[in-house]
Amino acid sequence: MKTTKFFAIIMLLVTIAGFAQNGSKKLDKIIKRDYQIIECTIAKMSDKTVEYSLPGETLQISLDISQIARIDFASGRSQTFDVSTTSNVVSSTNTNNSSNQTLASADMKPNTIAVLPVPYVNADNLQSSEEMSKFAQNDLYNKLLDKSSNIFPLTVQDLRTTNSLLHKAGIDYKNIDETPIEDLQKILGVDNIVAAKISFTTAESATSVAYNSGNAKISDNNKKVKTSDIGTTSTNTQTYYYYTVYFDMYKNNTKIYSQTRKPLFSIKDSWIDSVSYLLKRSPIYTKK
């Protein structure tokens, strides 16, 4: 009887240890080009697809590599996927159109950083705002100019030059994410690039306040003779903005900085503070 109990205890401990080991198992991370992050266990990779399973599931899901920007493996290794090397099928169907097309390259300006258009996307309906994209790009550009002494020896390429070169290449805030960094650096003639993206959702909250106001009439002998009360209800609607700011930096085609941040406050334009926060913690920034 004692042997049976002892054996049962041993089996229980082994089971608990197994669960603990599974619970602490590190997961792989797939970062998609739409900035969605999938935590999973990668089972198989090929030139065209990645097969993975979600935590606690055995079903394997297949994902096209053209949708993947980067994979952070549980081992600590990272692998970045370039659009130019993962779109063989698409490029082969457009051979007639692109075989004679030559990528326009600007003269390379060493130690120069360009600010790309900033996609500003409402995650609720996936709509992009051209006006806010330009505003965010200008904001980041001006921040770099204001901190020129902190990013020395880098100089900031004029925003008009950047946008003009991109426009000639048919690139804007809508398709900037689809263009390889290597091509962007050739088009812009710079060896450094800062690329940001702002995604947000909104929510509304209504608050109602009710109060009474009294109106008293006084007689000649200073005595109240009549009082009338008026009830009033006031409703205020507050819109909350929940932002996610993606912030990447590249040098000589290599990503040197990649961070994501959510603003502390859910108010309009709170993303601006997050951009400042991420810039000041980037490798190009030095405190003075």
mmCIF file of C-alpha atoms in Angstrom:
data_model
loop_
_atom_site.group_PDB
_atom_site.id
_atom_site.type_symbol
_atom_site.label_atom_id
_atom_site.label_comp_id
_atom_site.label_asym_id
_atom_site.label_seq_id
_atom_site.Cartn_x
_atom_site.Cartn_y
_atom_site.Cartn_z
ATOM 1 C CA MET A 1 0.000 0.000 0.000
ATOM 2 C CA LYS A 2 2.822 2.384 0.905
ATOM 3 C CA THR A 3 4.591 1.503 -2.346
ATOM 4 C CA THR A 4 1.459 2.364 -4.333
ATOM 5 C CA LYS A 5 1.090 5.749 -2.610
ATOM 6 C CA PHE A 6 4.774 6.504 -3.118
ATOM 7 C CA PHE A 7 4.492 5.652 -6.813
ATOM 8 C CA ALA A 8 1.398 7.855 -7.154
ATOM 9 C CA ILE A 9 3.216 10.796 -5.549
ATOM 10 C CA ILE A 10 6.172 10.353 -7.909
ATOM 11 C CA MET A 11 3.862 10.321 -10.943
ATOM 12 C CA LEU A 12 2.090 13.453 -9.689
ATOM 13 C CA LEU A 13 5.392 15.303 -9.307
ATOM 14 C CA VAL A 14 6.502 14.261 -12.791
ATOM 15 C CA THR A 15 3.195 15.483 -14.238
ATOM 16 C CA ILE A 16 3.482 18.840 -12.448
ATOM 17 C CA ALA A 17 7.052 19.228 -13.637
ATOM 18 C CA GLY A 18 5.930 18.510 -17.186
ATOM 19 C CA PHE A 19 3.232 21.174 -17.026
ATOM 20 C CA ALA A 20 5.688 23.660 -15.531
ATOM 21 C CA GLN A 21 8.159 22.967 -18.293
ATOM 22 C CA ASN A 22 5.513 23.464 -20.966
ATOM 23 C CA GLY A 23 4.289 26.645 -19.305
ATOM 24 C CA SER A 24 7.760 28.167 -19.302
ATOM 25 C CA LYS A 25 8.537 27.129 -22.873
ATOM 26 C CA LYS A 26 9.588 30.077 -24.991
ATOM 27 C CA LEU A 27 7.631 30.706 -28.152
ATOM 28 C CA ASP A 28 8.648 31.848 -31.603
ATOM 29 C CA LYS A 29 7.285 35.201 -32.790
ATOM 30 C CA ILE A 30 6.159 35.885 -36.350
ATOM 31 C CA ILE A 31 5.927 39.604 -37.142
ATOM 32 C CA LYS A 32 3.747 40.071 -40.215
ATOM 33 C CA ARG A 33 3.997 42.956 -42.653
ATOM 34 C CA ASP A 34 0.709 44.333 -41.331
ATOM 35 C CA TYR A 35 2.426 44.482 -37.895
ATOM 36 C CA GLN A 36 0.403 41.594 -36.450
ATOM 37 C CA ILE A 37 2.476 39.482 -34.047
ATOM 38 C CA ILE A 38 1.846 35.726 -33.804
ATOM 39 C CA GLU A 39 3.314 33.840 -30.843
ATOM 40 C CA CYS A 40 3.646 30.211 -31.842
ATOM 41 C CA THR A 41 5.879 27.182 -32.316
ATOM 42 C CA ILE A 42 7.322 26.954 -35.815
ATOM 43 C CA ALA A 43 7.343 23.395 -37.123
ATOM 44 C CA LYS A 44 8.563 23.761 -40.681
ATOM 45 C CA MET A 45 9.889 26.396 -43.086
ATOM 46 C CA SER A 46 10.270 26.374 -46.848
ATOM 47 C CA ASP A 47 11.043 28.947 -49.535
ATOM 48 C CA LYS A 48 7.352 29.829 -49.802
ATOM 49 C CA THR A 49 5.618 29.033 -46.509
ATOM 50 C CA VAL A 50 6.039 28.743 -42.759
ATOM 51 C CA GLU A 51 4.079 26.130 -40.835
ATOM 52 C CA TYR A 52 3.357 26.781 -37.166
ATOM 53 C CA SER A 53 1.046 25.805 -34.323
ATOM 54 C CA LEU A 54 -0.494 28.017 -31.662
ATOM 55 C CA PRO A 55 0.149 27.412 -27.921
ATOM 56 C CA GLY A 56 -1.835 24.452 -26.639
ATOM 57 C CA GLU A 57 -2.822 23.315 -30.137
ATOM 58 C CA THR A 58 -1.478 20.622 -32.459
ATOM 59 C CA LEU A 59 -3.093 21.907 -35.654
ATOM 60 C CA GLN A 60 -0.456 23.306 -38.002
ATOM 61 C CA ILE A 61 -1.198 26.543 -39.841
ATOM 62 C CA SER A 62 0.521 27.524 -43.087
ATOM 63 C CA LEU A 63 1.506 31.158 -43.732
ATOM 64 C CA ASP A 64 2.918 32.576 -46.956
ATOM 65 C CA ILE A 65 6.407 34.019 -46.444
ATOM 66 C CA SER A 66 5.462 37.088 -48.503
ATOM 67 C CA GLN A 67 3.271 38.142 -45.549
ATOM 68 C CA ILE A 68 6.144 37.920 -43.048
ATOM 69 C CA ALA A 69 8.489 40.785 -42.152
ATOM 70 C CA ARG A 70 10.528 39.061 -39.451
ATOM 71 C CA ILE A 71 10.669 35.952 -37.278
ATOM 72 C CA ASP A 72 12.109 36.087 -33.758
ATOM 73 C CA PHE A 73 12.924 32.516 -32.820
ATOM 74 C CA ALA A 74 12.724 31.257 -29.243
ATOM 75 C CA SER A 75 16.459 30.581 -29.409
ATOM 76 C CA GLY A 76 17.111 34.319 -29.710
ATOM 77 C CA ARG A 77 17.910 34.309 -33.420
ATOM 78 C CA SER A 78 16.021 36.644 -35.762
ATOM 79 C CA GLN A 79 15.404 36.313 -39.481
ATOM 80 C CA THR A 80 14.219 39.193 -41.656
ATOM 81 C CA PHE A 81 12.353 38.577 -44.903
ATOM 82 C CA ASP A 82 12.857 40.963 -47.805
ATOM 83 C CA VAL A 83 9.949 41.558 -50.167
ATOM 84 C CA SER A 84 12.285 41.238 -53.145
ATOM 85 C CA THR A 85 13.231 37.685 -52.137
ATOM 86 C CA THR A 86 9.780 36.496 -51.096
ATOM 87 C CA SER A 87 7.688 37.646 -54.055
ATOM 88 C CA ASN A 88 9.019 35.369 -56.785
ATOM 89 C CA VAL A 89 5.543 34.321 -57.879
ATOM 90 C CA VAL A 90 4.307 37.893 -58.167
ATOM 91 C CA SER A 91 7.420 39.123 -59.925
ATOM 92 C CA SER A 92 7.335 36.267 -62.441
ATOM 93 C CA THR A 93 3.816 37.238 -63.528
ATOM 94 C CA ASN A 94 4.965 40.802 -64.116
ATOM 95 C CA THR A 95 8.142 39.975 -66.022
ATOM 96 C CA ASN A 96 6.981 41.683 -69.188
ATOM 97 C CA ASN A 97 6.303 44.909 -67.309
ATOM 98 C CA SER A 98 9.347 44.957 -65.059
ATOM 99 C CA SER A 99 12.109 43.356 -67.137
ATOM 100 C CA ASN A 100 12.861 46.641 -68.871
ATOM 101 C CA GLN A 101 12.260 48.792 -65.784
ATOM 102 C CA THR A 102 15.368 50.273 -64.186
ATOM 103 C CA LEU A 103 15.356 51.426 -60.586
ATOM 104 C CA ALA A 104 16.208 55.126 -60.465
ATOM 105 C CA SER A 105 19.025 55.701 -57.985
ATOM 106 C CA ALA A 106 19.946 59.058 -56.489
ATOM 107 C CA ASP A 107 23.525 60.033 -55.706
ATOM 108 C CA MET A 108 24.465 58.499 -52.364
ATOM 109 C CA LYS A 109 24.902 61.019 -49.541
ATOM 110 C CA PRO A 110 26.812 59.425 -46.623
ATOM 111 C CA ASN A 111 25.663 60.050 -43.049
ATOM 112 C CA THR A 112 22.254 61.216 -44.234
ATOM 113 C CA ILE A 113 18.925 60.072 -42.812
ATOM 114 C CA ALA A 114 15.570 60.242 -44.592
ATOM 115 C CA VAL A 115 12.127 60.229 -42.986
ATOM 116 C CA LEU A 116 9.674 57.998 -44.835
ATOM 117 C CA PRO A 117 5.951 58.747 -45.140
ATOM 118 C CA VAL A 118 4.201 57.539 -41.980
ATOM 119 C CA PRO A 119 1.168 55.288 -42.567
ATOM 120 C CA TYR A 120 -1.617 56.451 -40.229
ATOM 121 C CA VAL A 121 -4.169 53.649 -40.097
ATOM 122 C CA ASN A 122 -7.499 53.296 -38.332
ATOM 123 C CA ALA A 123 -7.387 49.650 -37.260
ATOM 124 C CA ASP A 124 -11.182 49.557 -36.925
ATOM 125 C CA ASN A 125 -11.793 49.993 -40.651
ATOM 126 C CA LEU A 126 -8.228 49.747 -42.079
ATOM 127 C CA GLN A 127 -8.586 53.215 -43.618
ATOM 128 C CA SER A 128 -5.458 55.351 -44.066
ATOM 129 C CA SER A 129 -5.404 59.117 -43.707
ATOM 130 C CA GLU A 130 -3.217 61.002 -46.196
ATOM 131 C CA GLU A 131 -3.521 64.225 -44.203
ATOM 132 C CA MET A 132 -2.435 62.617 -40.919
ATOM 133 C CA SER A 133 0.301 60.654 -42.693
ATOM 134 C CA LYS A 134 1.834 63.921 -43.922
ATOM 135 C CA PHE A 135 1.368 65.497 -40.493
ATOM 136 C CA ALA A 136 3.137 62.599 -38.750
ATOM 137 C CA GLN A 137 5.978 62.622 -41.290
ATOM 138 C CA ASN A 138 6.459 66.364 -40.800
ATOM 139 C CA ASP A 139 6.366 65.961 -37.031
ATOM 140 C CA LEU A 140 9.100 63.317 -37.063
ATOM 141 C CA TYR A 141 11.149 65.319 -39.576
ATOM 142 C CA ASN A 142 10.977 68.459 -37.409
ATOM 143 C CA LYS A 143 11.927 66.476 -34.312
ATOM 144 C CA LEU A 144 15.090 65.281 -36.055
ATOM 145 C CA LEU A 145 15.914 68.819 -37.172
ATOM 146 C CA ASP A 146 15.395 70.158 -33.655
ATOM 147 C CA LYS A 147 17.717 67.465 -32.306
ATOM 148 C CA SER A 148 20.359 67.827 -35.040
ATOM 149 C CA SER A 149 23.113 68.212 -32.449
ATOM 150 C CA ASN A 150 21.974 64.995 -30.770
ATOM 151 C CA ILE A 151 22.141 62.925 -33.967
ATOM 152 C CA PHE A 152 25.483 64.291 -35.225
ATOM 153 C CA PRO A 153 27.192 63.372 -37.576
ATOM 154 C CA LEU A 154 23.906 62.523 -39.326
ATOM 155 C CA THR A 155 22.139 65.175 -41.369
ATOM 156 C CA VAL A 156 18.444 65.039 -42.228
ATOM 157 C CA GLN A 157 17.473 64.954 -45.890
ATOM 158 C CA ASP A 158 15.031 67.705 -46.853
ATOM 159 C CA LEU A 159 11.490 66.382 -46.704
ATOM 160 C CA ARG A 160 10.573 67.841 -50.089
ATOM 161 C CA THR A 161 13.499 65.987 -51.673
ATOM 162 C CA THR A 162 12.472 62.720 -50.028
ATOM 163 C CA ASN A 163 8.839 62.939 -51.100
ATOM 164 C CA SER A 164 9.725 64.075 -54.622
ATOM 165 C CA LEU A 165 12.046 61.104 -55.185
ATOM 166 C CA LEU A 166 9.464 58.698 -53.775
ATOM 167 C CA HIS A 167 6.724 60.205 -55.947
ATOM 168 C CA LYS A 168 8.840 59.717 -59.091
ATOM 169 C CA ALA A 169 9.259 56.060 -58.097
ATOM 170 C CA GLY A 170 5.501 55.655 -57.567
ATOM 171 C CA ILE A 171 5.804 55.249 -53.794
ATOM 172 C CA ASP A 172 3.590 56.896 -51.182
ATOM 173 C CA TYR A 173 2.176 56.256 -47.712
ATOM 174 C CA LYS A 174 -0.093 53.519 -49.068
ATOM 175 C CA ASN A 175 2.617 51.235 -50.480
ATOM 176 C CA ILE A 176 5.713 52.325 -48.556
ATOM 177 C CA ASP A 177 5.630 49.114 -46.482
ATOM 178 C CA GLU A 178 5.797 46.993 -49.631
ATOM 179 C CA THR A 179 9.087 48.469 -50.851
ATOM 180 C CA PRO A 180 12.378 46.869 -49.710
ATOM 181 C CA ILE A 181 14.625 49.120 -47.633
ATOM 182 C CA GLU A 182 17.494 48.425 -50.018
ATOM 183 C CA ASP A 183 15.480 49.927 -52.882
ATOM 184 C CA LEU A 184 14.380 52.886 -50.762
ATOM 185 C CA GLN A 185 17.967 53.737 -49.866
ATOM 186 C CA LYS A 186 18.941 53.660 -53.546
ATOM 187 C CA ILE A 187 15.954 55.780 -54.565
ATOM 188 C CA LEU A 188 16.587 58.345 -51.827
ATOM 189 C CA GLY A 189 20.390 58.274 -51.965
ATOM 190 C CA VAL A 190 20.788 57.914 -48.186
ATOM 191 C CA ASP A 191 22.444 55.364 -45.939
ATOM 192 C CA ASN A 192 20.045 55.854 -43.005
ATOM 193 C CA ILE A 193 16.250 55.630 -42.911
ATOM 194 C CA VAL A 194 13.654 56.087 -40.187
ATOM 195 C CA ALA A 195 10.331 54.341 -40.794
ATOM 196 C CA ALA A 196 7.340 54.746 -38.498
ATOM 197 C CA LYS A 197 3.722 53.639 -38.556
ATOM 198 C CA ILE A 198 0.769 54.707 -36.422
ATOM 199 C CA SER A 199 -2.202 52.427 -35.855
ATOM 200 C CA PHE A 200 -5.179 53.374 -33.704
ATOM 201 C CA THR A 201 -8.671 52.485 -32.568
ATOM 202 C CA THR A 202 -11.288 54.715 -30.962
ATOM 203 C CA ALA A 203 -13.975 54.330 -28.331
ATOM 204 C CA GLU A 204 -16.624 56.710 -27.048
ATOM 205 C CA SER A 205 -17.909 57.211 -23.518
ATOM 206 C CA ALA A 206 -21.003 59.258 -22.649
ATOM 207 C CA THR A 207 -21.411 60.917 -19.245
ATOM 208 C CA SER A 208 -24.689 62.456 -18.077
ATOM 209 C CA VAL A 209 -24.930 65.008 -15.254
ATOM 210 C CA ALA A 210 -28.273 66.044 -13.717
ATOM 211 C CA TYR A 211 -28.680 69.062 -11.450
ATOM 212 C CA ASN A 212 -31.421 71.361 -10.124
ATOM 213 C CA SER A 213 -31.419 75.144 -9.960
ATOM 214 C CA GLY A 214 -33.720 76.966 -7.543
ATOM 215 C CA ASN A 215 -35.328 80.351 -8.148
ATOM 216 C CA ALA A 216 -36.683 82.081 -5.011
ATOM 217 C CA LYS A 217 -38.823 85.217 -4.958
ATOM 218 C CA ILE A 218 -38.577 87.452 -1.882
ATOM 219 C CA SER A 219 -41.478 89.526 -0.499
ATOM 220 C CA ASP A 220 -41.174 93.061 0.802
ATOM 221 C CA ASN A 221 -40.760 91.818 4.361
ATOM 222 C CA ASN A 222 -37.731 89.634 3.402
ATOM 223 C CA LYS A 223 -39.674 86.391 3.566
ATOM 224 C CA LYS A 224 -39.643 83.728 0.844
ATOM 225 C CA VAL A 225 -43.049 83.591 -0.732
ATOM 226 C CA LYS A 226 -42.313 81.252 -3.736
ATOM 227 C CA THR A 227 -39.614 78.885 -4.901
ATOM 228 C CA SER A 228 -39.430 77.167 -8.295
ATOM 229 C CA ASP A 229 -36.945 74.369 -9.144
ATOM 230 C CA ILE A 230 -35.671 73.689 -12.655
ATOM 231 C CA GLY A 231 -34.142 70.274 -13.482
ATOM 232 C CA THR A 232 -31.405 70.097 -16.142
ATOM 233 C CA THR A 233 -29.489 67.158 -17.621
ATOM 234 C CA SER A 234 -26.192 67.606 -19.464
ATOM 235 C CA THR A 235 -24.579 64.837 -21.545
ATOM 236 C CA ASN A 236 -20.905 64.886 -22.515
ATOM 237 C CA THR A 237 -19.378 62.466 -25.021
ATOM 238 C CA GLN A 238 -15.657 61.728 -24.769
ATOM 239 C CA THR A 239 -13.704 60.029 -27.564
ATOM 240 C CA TYR A 240 -10.706 57.928 -26.529
ATOM 241 C CA TYR A 241 -7.837 57.161 -28.893
ATOM 242 C CA TYR A 242 -5.790 53.995 -28.419
ATOM 243 C CA TYR A 243 -2.574 54.256 -30.407
ATOM 244 C CA THR A 244 0.227 51.850 -31.242
ATOM 245 C CA VAL A 245 3.400 53.423 -32.628
ATOM 246 C CA TYR A 246 5.847 51.290 -34.633
ATOM 247 C CA PHE A 247 9.326 52.761 -34.980
ATOM 248 C CA ASP A 248 12.168 51.288 -37.079
ATOM 249 C CA MET A 249 15.593 52.564 -38.114
ATOM 250 C CA TYR A 250 17.865 51.227 -40.836
ATOM 251 C CA LYS A 251 21.516 51.780 -41.655
ATOM 252 C CA ASN A 252 23.066 50.405 -44.837
ATOM 253 C CA ASN A 253 20.036 48.145 -45.421
ATOM 254 C CA THR A 254 20.260 46.679 -41.899
ATOM 255 C CA LYS A 255 17.639 47.251 -39.234
ATOM 256 C CA ILE A 256 19.419 48.746 -36.224
ATOM 257 C CA TYR A 257 16.395 49.644 -34.089
ATOM 258 C CA SER A 258 12.841 48.373 -33.830
ATOM 259 C CA GLN A 259 10.423 49.301 -31.064
ATOM 260 C CA THR A 260 6.682 49.469 -30.449
ATOM 261 C CA ARG A 261 5.025 51.750 -27.920
ATOM 262 C CA LYS A 262 1.509 52.556 -26.716
ATOM 263 C CA PRO A 263 0.942 56.072 -25.310
ATOM 264 C CA LEU A 264 0.149 56.401 -21.634
ATOM 265 C CA PHE A 265 -2.921 58.579 -22.227
ATOM 266 C CA SER A 266 -5.820 57.744 -24.555
ATOM 267 C CA ILE A 267 -6.223 61.218 -26.007
ATOM 268 C CA LYS A 268 -5.992 62.579 -29.523
ATOM 269 C CA ASP A 269 -2.412 63.153 -30.755
ATOM 270 C CA SER A 270 -0.936 61.274 -27.774
ATOM 271 C CA TRP A 271 1.114 59.355 -30.347
ATOM 272 C CA ILE A 272 3.353 62.430 -30.667
ATOM 273 C CA ASP A 273 4.850 61.855 -27.216
ATOM 274 C CA SER A 274 5.500 58.204 -28.069
ATOM 275 C CA VAL A 275 7.414 59.196 -31.201
ATOM 276 C CA SER A 276 9.590 61.541 -29.112
ATOM 277 C CA TYR A 277 10.149 58.808 -26.529
ATOM 278 C CA LEU A 278 11.245 56.248 -29.136
ATOM 279 C CA LEU A 279 13.477 58.718 -30.985
ATOM 280 C CA LYS A 280 15.376 59.676 -27.830
ATOM 281 C CA ARG A 281 16.080 56.003 -27.127
ATOM 282 C CA SER A 282 17.240 55.160 -30.626
ATOM 283 C CA PRO A 283 20.915 54.381 -31.362
ATOM 284 C CA ILE A 284 21.374 57.560 -33.434
ATOM 285 C CA TYR A 285 20.428 59.810 -30.512
ATOM 286 C CA THR A 286 23.042 61.025 -28.031
ATOM 287 C CA LYS A 287 22.212 63.080 -24.957
ATOM 288 C CA LYS A 288 23.923 66.471 -24.826
#
